[in-house]
Structure formats: structure tokens, C-alpha cells
Tab-separated table of C-alpha atoms and ligand atoms in Angstrom:
chain	number	residue	atom	x	y	z
A	132	MET	CA	47.374	-1.051	-6.421
A	133	LYS	CA	47.286	1.130	-3.425
A	134	LYS	CA	47.351	-0.234	0.226
A	135	ILE	CA	44.762	0.764	2.464
A	136	LEU	CA	44.701	-0.407	6.133
A	137	ILE	CA	41.158	-0.276	7.586
A	138	THR	CA	41.475	-0.730	11.530
A	139	GLY	CA	38.283	-2.340	13.233
A	140	GLY	CA	37.093	-3.676	10.013
A	141	ALA	CA	35.325	-6.945	11.882
A	142	GLY	CA	33.133	-4.550	13.960
A	143	PHE	CA	29.808	-2.736	13.284
A	144	ILE	CA	30.762	0.270	11.423
A	145	GLY	CA	34.140	-1.036	10.156
A	146	SER	CA	32.544	-3.878	8.298
A	147	HIS	CA	30.319	-1.603	6.228
A	148	VAL	CA	33.506	0.427	5.550
A	149	VAL	CA	35.514	-2.699	4.425
A	150	ARG	CA	32.504	-3.951	2.249
A	151	LEU	CA	32.489	-0.360	0.607
A	152	PHE	CA	35.783	-0.112	0.009
A	153	VAL	CA	36.376	-3.679	-1.364
A	154	ASN	CA	33.477	-3.343	-3.752
A	155	GLN	CA	33.761	0.150	-4.785
A	156	TYR	CA	37.423	0.464	-5.243
A	157	PRO	CA	39.017	-2.525	-6.965
A	158	ASP	CA	42.261	-1.069	-7.355
A	159	TYR	CA	42.720	-0.889	-3.581
A	160	HIS	CA	43.994	-3.559	-1.724
A	161	VAL	CA	42.024	-3.681	1.672
A	162	PHE	CA	44.113	-4.885	4.721
A	163	ASN	CA	41.499	-5.200	7.692
A	164	LEU	CA	43.403	-4.930	11.178
A	165	ASP	CA	41.262	-6.397	13.910
A	166	ALA	CA	41.844	-7.937	17.052
A	167	LEU	CA	38.513	-9.745	17.154
A	168	THR	CA	37.556	-8.722	20.638
A	169	TYR	CA	33.654	-9.515	21.620
A	170	ALA	CA	32.529	-6.894	19.179
A	171	GLY	CA	34.830	-8.194	16.330
A	172	ASN	CA	32.984	-10.725	13.998
A	173	LEU	CA	34.173	-12.068	10.766
A	174	GLU	CA	30.716	-13.366	10.220
A	175	ASN	CA	30.242	-9.828	9.360
A	176	LEU	CA	32.378	-9.948	6.065
A	177	LYS	CA	31.407	-13.565	4.842
A	178	ASP	CA	30.497	-11.582	1.399
A	179	VAL	CA	33.920	-10.031	0.897
A	180	GLU	CA	36.423	-12.590	2.521
A	181	SER	CA	37.193	-14.358	-0.774
A	182	LYS	CA	37.741	-11.058	-2.799
A	183	SER	CA	41.516	-10.786	-4.226
A	184	ASN	CA	41.624	-7.038	-2.948
A	185	TYR	CA	41.189	-8.070	0.651
A	186	THR	CA	43.221	-9.356	3.266
A	187	PHE	CA	42.259	-10.021	7.095
A	188	VAL	CA	45.115	-9.645	9.555
A	189	LYS	CA	44.577	-10.544	13.061
A	190	GLY	CA	46.374	-8.345	15.525
A	191	ASP	CA	45.990	-5.595	18.443
A	192	ILE	CA	46.491	-2.043	17.826
A	193	THR	CA	48.267	-1.861	21.072
A	194	ASP	CA	50.868	-4.244	20.145
A	195	GLU	CA	54.029	-1.671	18.895
A	196	ALA	CA	56.176	-4.423	17.836
A	197	PHE	CA	53.716	-5.938	15.890
A	198	VAL	CA	52.139	-2.579	14.410
A	199	ASN	CA	55.522	-1.421	13.413
A	200	GLN	CA	56.534	-4.545	11.791
A	201	LEU	CA	52.891	-4.560	9.492
A	202	PHE	CA	53.776	-0.902	8.386
A	203	ALA	CA	57.392	-1.798	7.339
A	204	THR	CA	55.937	-4.760	5.374
A	205	HIS	CA	53.340	-2.976	3.640
A	206	THR	CA	53.801	0.586	3.882
A	207	PHE	CA	50.277	1.669	3.285
A	208	ASP	CA	49.150	4.339	1.306
A	209	GLY	CA	46.328	5.498	3.735
A	210	VAL	CA	44.973	4.326	7.206
A	211	ILE	CA	41.277	4.402	8.312
A	212	HIS	CA	41.090	4.243	11.804
A	213	LEU	CA	37.931	2.823	13.374
A	214	ALA	CA	39.361	0.073	15.994
A	215	ALA	CA	38.369	1.111	19.461
A	216	GLU	CA	36.302	-0.005	22.629
A	217	SER	CA	33.164	1.566	21.616
A	218	HIS	CA	30.346	1.151	24.363
A	219	VAL	CA	29.894	3.674	27.050
A	220	ASP	CA	28.473	1.043	29.713
A	221	ARG	CA	31.391	-0.856	29.592
A	222	SER	CA	33.591	2.056	29.829
A	223	ILE	CA	31.708	2.836	33.368
A	224	LEU	CA	32.692	-0.623	34.176
A	225	ASP	CA	36.134	-0.876	32.656
A	226	PRO	CA	37.715	2.354	31.838
A	227	LEU	CA	41.265	1.272	31.640
A	228	ALA	CA	40.410	-0.820	28.305
A	229	PHE	CA	39.133	2.351	26.615
A	230	VAL	CA	42.648	3.857	27.527
A	231	LYS	CA	44.399	1.062	26.216
A	232	THR	CA	42.865	0.942	22.965
A	233	ASN	CA	41.462	4.197	22.257
A	234	VAL	CA	44.532	6.215	23.231
A	235	ILE	CA	47.629	3.911	23.150
A	236	GLY	CA	46.365	2.140	20.640
A	237	THR	CA	45.593	5.175	18.283
A	238	VAL	CA	49.196	6.933	18.990
A	239	THR	CA	50.769	3.457	18.490
A	240	LEU	CA	49.155	3.675	14.773
A	241	LEU	CA	49.970	7.304	14.542
A	242	ASN	CA	53.864	6.432	15.764
A	243	ALA	CA	54.225	3.738	12.889
A	244	ALA	CA	52.552	6.070	10.199
A	245	LYS	CA	54.722	8.893	10.928
A	246	ASN	CA	58.114	6.542	11.097
A	247	THR	CA	57.134	4.804	7.705
A	248	TRP	CA	56.025	7.769	5.898
A	249	LYS	CA	58.816	10.231	7.231
A	250	GLY	CA	60.108	12.249	4.226
A	251	ALA	CA	57.612	10.574	1.633
A	252	MET	CA	54.260	12.206	3.189
A	253	GLU	CA	53.003	12.814	-0.135
A	254	GLY	CA	49.828	11.459	-1.259
A	255	LYS	CA	49.358	9.496	2.229
A	256	ARG	CA	46.318	9.971	4.606
A	257	PHE	CA	45.443	8.783	8.062
A	258	TYR	CA	41.893	9.045	8.765
A	259	HIS	CA	40.482	8.893	12.480
A	260	VAL	CA	37.099	8.023	12.770
A	261	SER	CA	35.721	9.665	15.822
A	262	THR	CA	32.306	10.492	17.524
A	263	ASP	CA	30.061	13.347	18.460
A	264	GLU	CA	30.133	12.105	22.251
A	265	VAL	CA	33.778	14.298	22.679
A	266	TYR	CA	31.480	17.618	22.553
A	267	GLY	CA	29.508	16.545	25.481
A	268	SER	CA	25.989	17.150	26.101
A	269	LEU	CA	23.661	19.515	24.677
A	270	GLY	CA	20.462	21.559	26.310
A	271	ASP	CA	17.223	21.675	24.410
A	272	SER	CA	18.562	23.577	21.437
A	273	GLY	CA	21.846	24.216	19.413
A	274	LEU	CA	23.997	21.861	17.356
A	275	PHE	CA	27.658	20.613	17.577
A	276	THR	CA	29.512	22.084	14.943
A	277	GLU	CA	33.263	21.389	14.201
A	278	THR	CA	34.322	24.195	16.233
A	279	THR	CA	32.185	23.173	19.514
A	280	PRO	CA	34.850	22.950	22.467
A	281	TYR	CA	35.483	19.387	23.707
A	282	ASP	CA	33.730	18.657	27.040
A	283	PRO	CA	33.698	14.719	27.283
A	284	HIS	CA	31.590	13.016	30.157
A	285	SER	CA	32.435	9.293	30.083
A	286	PRO	CA	35.328	7.380	30.297
A	287	TYR	CA	34.593	6.409	26.584
A	288	SER	CA	34.320	9.836	25.060
A	289	ALA	CA	37.223	10.806	27.106
A	290	SER	CA	39.264	8.448	25.694
A	291	LYS	CA	37.992	9.173	22.106
A	292	ALA	CA	38.611	12.823	22.773
A	293	ALA	CA	42.281	12.052	23.957
A	294	SER	CA	42.630	10.280	20.736
A	295	ASP	CA	41.456	13.030	18.652
A	296	HIS	CA	44.070	15.535	20.370
A	297	PHE	CA	46.699	13.227	19.540
A	298	VAL	CA	45.904	13.031	15.807
A	299	ARG	CA	45.740	16.799	15.429
A	300	ALA	CA	49.278	17.154	17.317
A	301	TYR	CA	50.929	14.741	15.096
A	302	HIS	CA	49.585	16.746	12.139
A	303	ASP	CA	50.783	20.083	13.568
A	304	THR	CA	54.021	18.801	15.108
A	305	TYR	CA	55.103	16.012	12.605
A	306	GLN	CA	52.993	17.430	9.686
A	307	LEU	CA	51.250	13.942	9.491
A	308	PRO	CA	48.615	13.942	6.841
A	309	VAL	CA	45.536	13.903	8.875
A	310	VAL	CA	41.653	13.853	8.453
A	311	LEU	CA	39.160	13.313	11.150
A	312	SER	CA	35.400	12.848	11.469
A	313	ASN	CA	33.102	13.228	14.115
A	314	CYS	CA	29.670	11.159	13.814
A	315	SER	CA	26.618	10.900	15.784
A	316	ASN	CA	24.837	7.478	16.402
A	317	ASN	CA	24.836	4.854	13.918
A	318	TYR	CA	22.304	2.165	13.524
A	319	GLY	CA	21.772	-0.675	10.858
A	320	SER	CA	22.820	-4.443	10.112
A	321	HIS	CA	25.370	-6.181	12.036
A	322	HIS	CA	25.113	-3.588	15.311
A	323	PHE	CA	26.416	-5.546	18.467
A	324	PRO	CA	22.992	-5.994	20.674
A	325	GLU	CA	24.792	-4.251	23.645
A	326	LYS	CA	23.626	-0.832	21.814
A	327	LEU	CA	20.051	0.538	22.254
A	328	ILE	CA	18.281	-0.427	18.935
A	329	PRO	CA	19.828	-4.025	18.336
A	330	LEU	CA	19.544	-4.859	22.078
A	331	ALA	CA	15.727	-3.631	22.067
A	332	ILE	CA	15.154	-5.493	18.977
A	333	HIS	CA	16.699	-8.665	20.305
A	334	ASN	CA	14.506	-8.400	23.502
A	335	MET	CA	11.595	-7.344	21.807
A	336	LYS	CA	11.568	-10.433	19.394
A	337	ASN	CA	12.296	-12.866	22.567
A	338	ASN	CA	9.641	-11.104	24.798
A	339	LYS	CA	12.225	-10.161	27.271
A	340	PRO	CA	11.986	-6.520	29.023
A	341	VAL	CA	13.521	-3.473	26.896
A	342	PRO	CA	15.259	-1.441	29.495
A	343	VAL	CA	15.141	2.200	29.108
A	344	TYR	CA	17.636	4.311	31.263
A	345	GLY	CA	16.253	7.025	33.432
A	346	THR	CA	12.757	8.536	31.502
A	347	GLY	CA	13.658	7.878	28.514
A	348	GLU	CA	13.731	11.833	27.533
A	349	ASN	CA	17.615	11.371	26.327
A	350	VAL	CA	18.060	12.561	22.596
A	351	ARG	CA	20.083	11.022	20.253
A	352	ASP	CA	20.930	11.987	16.613
A	353	TRP	CA	20.478	8.617	14.388
A	354	LEU	CA	22.378	7.893	11.117
A	355	PHE	CA	22.013	5.058	8.949
A	356	VAL	CA	25.631	3.263	9.108
A	357	GLU	CA	25.612	2.510	5.206
A	358	ASP	CA	25.412	6.502	4.831
A	359	HIS	CA	28.519	6.790	7.645
A	360	ALA	CA	30.403	4.536	5.416
A	361	ARG	CA	29.734	6.551	2.141
A	362	ALA	CA	30.659	9.687	4.173
A	363	ILE	CA	34.076	7.940	5.196
A	364	ALA	CA	34.726	7.174	1.603
A	365	VAL	CA	34.061	10.929	0.762
A	366	ILE	CA	35.910	12.647	3.466
A	367	PHE	CA	39.141	10.006	2.851
A	368	HIS	CA	39.177	11.147	-0.814
A	369	GLN	CA	38.061	14.693	-0.979
A	370	GLY	CA	38.602	16.069	2.821
A	371	LYS	CA	40.935	18.582	3.390
A	372	ASN	CA	44.547	18.089	5.114
A	373	GLY	CA	44.367	18.438	8.812
A	374	ASP	CA	40.435	19.449	8.748
A	375	THR	CA	37.492	17.687	10.888
A	376	TYR	CA	33.933	16.893	9.339
A	377	ASN	CA	30.871	16.455	11.461
A	378	ILE	CA	28.641	13.631	10.304
A	379	GLY	CA	24.892	13.302	11.161
A	380	GLY	CA	21.561	12.722	9.563
A	381	PHE	CA	19.602	15.798	11.222
A	382	ASN	CA	17.654	13.153	12.777
A	383	GLU	CA	16.871	13.750	16.596
A	384	TRP	CA	14.928	11.324	18.383
A	385	LYS	CA	14.164	10.862	22.339
A	386	ASN	CA	14.897	7.408	23.376
A	387	ILE	CA	11.291	6.586	24.677
A	388	ASP	CA	9.656	7.780	21.279
A	389	LEU	CA	12.327	5.869	19.265
A	390	ILE	CA	11.416	2.548	21.396
A	391	HIS	CA	7.847	3.353	20.685
A	392	THR	CA	8.264	3.263	17.081
A	393	LEU	CA	10.275	0.181	17.067
A	394	CYS	CA	7.456	-1.561	18.955
A	395	LYS	CA	5.037	-0.504	16.532
A	396	ILE	CA	7.338	-1.934	13.649
A	397	MET	CA	7.611	-5.298	15.510
A	398	ASP	CA	4.252	-5.652	16.484
A	399	ARG	CA	3.566	-5.420	12.517
A	400	LYS	CA	6.359	-7.794	11.709
A	401	LEU	CA	5.675	-10.428	14.307
A	402	ASN	CA	1.715	-10.158	13.819
A	403	ARG	CA	1.309	-9.121	17.064
A	404	ALA	CA	-1.726	-7.136	18.450
A	405	GLU	CA	-1.182	-3.427	18.347
A	406	GLY	CA	0.573	-2.228	21.587
A	407	GLU	CA	1.680	-5.457	22.304
A	408	THR	CA	5.167	-5.071	22.124
A	409	ALA	CA	5.358	-1.861	23.840
A	410	LYS	CA	4.377	-3.898	27.209
A	411	LEU	CA	7.902	-4.815	27.331
A	412	ILE	CA	9.195	-1.516	27.856
A	413	THR	CA	10.725	-1.224	31.337
A	414	PHE	CA	12.401	2.077	33.186
A	415	VAL	CA	15.666	1.144	34.719
A	416	LYS	CA	18.380	2.983	36.665
A	417	ASP	CA	19.810	5.721	34.903
A	418	ARG	CA	23.355	5.430	32.902
A	419	ALA	CA	26.009	7.351	35.309
A	420	GLY	CA	26.998	10.587	33.707
A	421	HIS	CA	24.355	10.373	30.974
A	422	ASP	CA	24.533	13.015	28.398
A	423	LEU	CA	21.180	14.813	27.721
A	424	ARG	CA	21.318	15.360	23.962
A	425	TYR	CA	23.445	15.177	21.026
A	426	ALA	CA	22.713	16.634	17.560
A	427	ILE	CA	25.223	17.260	14.802
A	428	ASP	CA	25.408	20.302	12.150
A	429	ALA	CA	26.898	18.329	9.134
A	430	THR	CA	26.410	21.539	7.017
A	431	LYS	CA	30.366	21.717	6.216
A	432	LEU	CA	30.427	17.941	5.074
A	433	ASN	CA	27.211	18.750	2.978
A	434	LYS	CA	28.472	22.194	1.378
A	435	GLU	CA	32.171	21.295	0.813
A	436	LEU	CA	31.850	18.055	0.173
A	437	GLY	CA	28.415	17.044	-1.155
A	438	TRP	CA	27.560	14.398	1.173
A	439	SER	CA	23.969	14.163	2.673
A	440	PRO	CA	22.053	10.930	4.123
A	441	SER	CA	20.288	8.713	1.551
A	442	LEU	CA	17.434	7.208	3.840
A	443	GLN	CA	14.650	8.454	5.967
A	444	PHE	CA	14.872	7.226	9.817
A	445	GLU	CA	11.368	4.947	9.488
A	446	GLU	CA	12.627	3.406	6.352
A	447	GLY	CA	15.922	2.819	7.815
A	448	LEU	CA	14.552	1.098	10.765
A	449	GLU	CA	12.427	-1.082	8.722
A	450	LYS	CA	15.598	-2.439	6.970
A	451	THR	CA	17.307	-2.857	10.353
A	452	VAL	CA	14.567	-4.840	11.680
A	453	ASP	CA	14.318	-6.985	8.570
A	454	TRP	CA	18.026	-7.895	8.838
A	455	TYR	CA	17.673	-8.782	12.552
A	456	LEU	CA	14.655	-10.995	11.744
A	457	ALA	CA	16.426	-12.598	8.850
A	458	ASN	CA	19.929	-13.252	10.626
A	459	GLU	CA	18.813	-15.294	13.589
A	460	THR	CA	21.998	-17.236	14.021
A	461	TRP	CA	24.146	-14.057	13.655
A	462	LEU	CA	22.240	-12.760	16.793
A	463	ALA	CA	22.273	-16.385	18.535
A	464	ASN	CA	25.965	-16.360	18.068
A	465	VAL	CA	26.948	-12.798	19.579
A	466	THR	CA	24.247	-13.219	22.540
A	467	SER	CA	25.729	-16.776	23.753
A	468	GLY	CA	28.481	-17.070	26.159
A	469	ASN	CA	30.148	-13.760	27.402
A	470	TYR	CA	27.005	-11.508	26.398
A	471	GLN	CA	24.890	-13.134	28.854
A	472	GLN	CA	27.434	-12.416	31.765
A	473	TYR	CA	27.748	-8.801	30.580
A	474	TYR	CA	23.829	-8.634	30.498
A	475	GLN	CA	23.577	-9.949	34.006
A	476	VAL	CA	26.097	-7.105	35.322
A	477	GLN	CA	24.762	-4.296	33.170
A	478	TYR	CA	21.336	-4.756	33.735
A	479	THR	CA	20.881	-6.960	36.964
A	480	GLN	CA	23.614	-6.158	39.370
A	481	ARG	CA	24.070	-2.308	38.847
B	1408	NAD	P1	32.305	-1.757	17.260
B	1408	NAD	O1	32.823	-2.097	19.015
B	1408	NAD	O2	31.487	-2.524	16.682
B	1408	NAD	O3	33.815	-2.512	16.759
B	1408	NAD	C1	35.127	-2.306	17.190
B	1408	NAD	C2	36.366	-3.126	16.517
B	1408	NAD	O4	37.167	-2.606	16.825
B	1408	NAD	C3	35.745	-4.571	16.736
B	1408	NAD	O5	35.968	-5.110	15.484
B	1408	NAD	C4	37.041	-4.882	17.621
B	1408	NAD	O6	37.332	-6.382	17.304
B	1408	NAD	C5	38.130	-4.009	17.013
B	1408	NAD	N1	38.852	-3.765	18.057
B	1408	NAD	C6	38.700	-3.526	19.446
B	1408	NAD	N2	39.898	-3.250	20.193
B	1408	NAD	C7	41.227	-3.269	19.411
B	1408	NAD	C8	42.400	-3.606	19.499
B	1408	NAD	N3	42.968	-3.098	20.438
B	1408	NAD	N4	43.078	-3.826	18.354
B	1408	NAD	C9	42.370	-4.205	17.161
B	1408	NAD	N5	41.245	-4.040	16.998
B	1408	NAD	C10	40.321	-3.668	18.058
B	1408	NAD	O7	32.604	-0.173	17.131
B	1408	NAD	P2	31.776	0.342	16.122
B	1408	NAD	O8	30.353	0.993	16.614
B	1408	NAD	O9	31.652	-0.231	14.656
B	1408	NAD	O10	32.366	2.097	16.146
B	1408	NAD	C11	33.826	1.808	15.370
B	1408	NAD	C12	34.462	3.247	15.406
B	1408	NAD	O11	33.543	4.379	15.264
B	1408	NAD	C13	34.699	3.852	16.887
B	1408	NAD	O12	35.954	4.454	16.701
B	1408	NAD	C14	33.718	4.446	17.402
B	1408	NAD	O13	34.345	5.437	18.284
B	1408	NAD	C15	33.156	5.416	16.204
B	1408	NAD	N6	31.746	5.820	16.037
B	1408	NAD	C16	30.867	4.917	16.683
B	1408	NAD	C17	29.593	5.458	16.451
B	1408	NAD	C18	28.383	4.603	16.738
B	1408	NAD	O14	27.249	4.942	16.609
B	1408	NAD	N7	28.851	2.978	16.883
B	1408	NAD	C19	28.948	6.762	16.120
B	1408	NAD	C20	30.495	7.604	15.920
B	1408	NAD	C21	31.713	7.059	16.208
B	1409	DAU	O1	27.014	9.211	19.437
B	1409	DAU	C1	27.875	8.596	18.909
B	1409	DAU	C2	27.837	7.144	19.929
B	1409	DAU	O2	27.008	6.594	19.921
B	1409	DAU	C3	29.198	6.353	19.684
B	1409	DAU	O3	30.426	7.209	19.636
B	1409	DAU	C4	29.156	5.067	20.491
B	1409	DAU	O4	30.300	4.143	19.991
B	1409	DAU	C5	28.171	4.436	20.395
B	1409	DAU	O5	27.730	3.193	21.168
B	1409	DAU	C6	26.697	5.533	20.917
B	1409	DAU	O6	26.710	5.807	22.102
B	1409	DAU	P1	25.486	5.974	22.957
B	1409	DAU	O7	25.839	5.718	24.383
B	1409	DAU	O8	24.677	7.028	22.386
B	1409	DAU	O9	24.744	4.910	22.405
B	1409	DAU	P2	23.711	3.314	23.126
B	1409	DAU	O10	23.159	2.742	22.310
B	1409	DAU	O11	24.458	2.759	24.158
B	1409	DAU	O12	22.527	4.368	23.711
B	1409	DAU	C7	21.924	5.152	23.337
B	1409	DAU	C8	20.680	5.956	24.267
B	1409	DAU	O13	20.036	4.758	24.650
B	1409	DAU	C9	21.617	6.536	25.478
B	1409	DAU	O14	20.852	7.663	25.561
B	1409	DAU	C10	21.302	5.468	26.499
B	1409	DAU	C11	20.140	4.568	26.091
B	1409	DAU	N1	20.157	3.102	26.598
B	1409	DAU	C12	20.975	2.297	25.994
B	1409	DAU	C13	21.003	1.253	26.520
B	1409	DAU	C14	21.993	-0.077	25.835
B	1409	DAU	C15	18.825	2.889	27.104
B	1409	DAU	O15	17.827	3.383	27.437
B	1409	DAU	N2	18.770	1.565	27.513
B	1409	DAU	C16	19.886	0.709	27.120
B	1409	DAU	O16	19.697	-0.753	27.343
């Protein structure tokens, strides 16, 4: 049985990746390493926690002794690395936390893999999951390709860019078998309500103001999270050693148009009069260093490995809203306690 280490598996995307691997690859044993920060939640994995090919390991990827011991015990055939501090606004409030986990944590894992696999790299794979934000911001036209130069603007994207460089450096210097992907904005179930879509759904549901930064003209390219998880499985198994693959849905939306679409869905789902939910839209102070537009060219992944997105955006949004309306307890649990303090700082004290 192959042993696969997935880091950050209790988070939003990680939990979908863990679910996919545990269910679709019964001949793999999946180890989910997660520190359970505010963003990590074992409730995301209730449906797989008792499966015989799944083990949860609580631990911090920046803890060198712990990570080395874990690799020494299990060796691992593959690593899929998703653990990260992932929210741009939090990176503006506390950049060092992002350097620690995203840069030092990644290098700690790379070192452990290099030292454990030394002399026996054949068949091993270190997959680093990254973001399109490393490419910076686009103007009105053009798309990010795998050769677009890096130009990060936020502490989050700078830390992810640094981690990507380290992964490539370990490939070039130590011949570590790596593969990378850079994905656009994900949406779907189990998304922590600090990010635009789940935060908006939560506030719309509770008749609270829906904060839109600046004028809402910024553009993001949205991909259903289960399509990202499927792309990760394809790249993990078929991606070329040392290569990078961009992942995206060719699905660009201005924030304000996306919010109006969500408002219409919520009016219908909550039996409100047409236009009722849109009254909650509130323009607030812009994000510092706010990138104008992201858009991914995922042609390489489609042409070389045959992946394409499965869902239309409106269909994915409906599914997402349905999940949040059906999972009130999940939402109530993650929005109590520390979330309230974060919300206060981010939306009223900035
Ligand atoms: P998330 O914030 O929902 O989850 C991150 C997970 O990592 C949590 O479970 C958390 O507990 C864990 N974690 C954080 N610090 C840790 C540490 N020091 N040690 C061990 N575990 C730790 O993030 P997400 O949105 O699921 O993103 C996952 C990955 O995908 C990240 O690397 C992110 O950069 C990348 N990504 C995200 C998106 C997106 O739209 N969300 C798009 C492209 C790429
Ligand atoms: O592009 C991939 C990235 O997408 C990932 O690497 C990040 O981990 C992920 O968080 C996401 O980053 P964004 O900053 O694009 O996502 P966020 O949901 O925070 O914001 C989406 C857009 O909505 C962005 O233009 C900022 C805006 N926004 C966000 C929030 C939280 C608002 O207008 N109001 C808000 O309250």
C-alpha cells in the first residue's frame, strides 16, 4: 500500500483532496497532517474519518523535529502539500505568520523529503499546491500562463511565491521529484467564511451588510473546489517531473457582478422579494495593494493531461448556497469565538 502525506487536509481545499484520495484510491493510505489552526476543522472530514485507509496526524509543518520524525516513521511515497496561511487580509494584519508557515513550513517539508528519499527518489513525488496570485495583477486583457514572471503584491502571495521558488530550487539542486500547480480562486462547500463567497452567503442569510471592497470592479477567476481536487489527482499521477500546471475555470467575474448573482439566488432560496438581498450590499474601504484582475490560462493542463472543469459557475454557486443553508451548525461553529474578533478588526477598525 502506498503511503501519501497530505498537508492541510482539514482546511477547505485539503478536505476535498483528502476525501477524493481516500475514496478513489483504496490502495493508498492517506495521512492528513494538519495543525488545526482557525482554518482547520475535522468536521470537514466526518465522512472519511473512520475509513481504514485514512489517518489524521495533528502537527505543525514548521516543527522540524516532529516533521523529520514523521518522515522517518512512514517514509511516504508521495506528498501533496496544501497546508498554508491562505487569507490575503490576514496576511496584511500579520505577515510573519505567513512567512513561518508558507515559507519555513514548506522548506521544512522539502528537507524532510530530501533527507528521507536520498538515494531512492525513483517513484517518489512532492506536489506543491500554489496560487495564481504569485503572478501579480493583470490589466483588462491577457491571461496568466506557466511562464508569466512572478510579481506578488501581498504578504500572502509573496510568501507563496517564495515557497514555489524553494520547491523548484530543491528540484534543480537536489533532484527532488517535484510537481507544482497554480490555481485560481476556489469556491464550494466547507469554505471558511472569511473569503468573499462564504462570507457573503453568511451575511446575506443573517441580513447583515455584505462588504464589497472599493468599487467591486476587481476580477477573479472562479473554479469549483471539487474540480481543483480532481485536477490535483490528475497532476499528482500524470504531471511531468519538475513541471508546473496552471489550473482555472476560464470563468472571470467582477466581484460586484458575482455578488448580485448571489443576491438573486438568495432571494429565491429564502423566499425574499426580488432585490431584497441586494439592499445589503455595502461598499467599504478597499484592500491595501488590491490586485485588479486574475485570469488563468489552463490550456497546458487540458492539452497535456486532459483535465477540464466539470461545472458551470451558476450551477456551482447554487450547489454551494444549498450546502451552506443545509449546514447551519457548521457555519455557526466556525463563526463563533475568534471569528467575531477577526471580523471586528477587519471590518470595523481598519
Ligand atoms: P485553508 O486556510 O482553508 O486551509 C489551510 C489548512 O492548513 C488548515 O486546515 C490549517 O489548519 C492548515 N495549516 C495552517 N498552518 C499550518 C501549519 N503550520 N502546520 C500544519 N497545518 C497548517 O486554505 P485553502 O483555501 O484550503 O488553501 C489550501 C492551499 O491551496 C493553500 O496552499 C493555498 O495557498 C492554496 N490555494 C488556495 C486557493 C483558494 O482559492 N482557496 C486557490 C489556489 C491555491
Ligand atoms: O486566486 C487564488 C487565491 O484566491 C488564493 O490563493 C487565496 O488563498 C484565496 O483566499 C483567494 O484570494 P482572494 O484574495 O482573491 O480571495 P477573497 O475571497 O479574499 O477575495 C476575493 C475578492 O473579493 C477580492 O477581490 C477581494 C474581494 N473581497 C473580499 C472580501 C473577503 C471583498 O470585496 N469583500 C470581502 O469582504
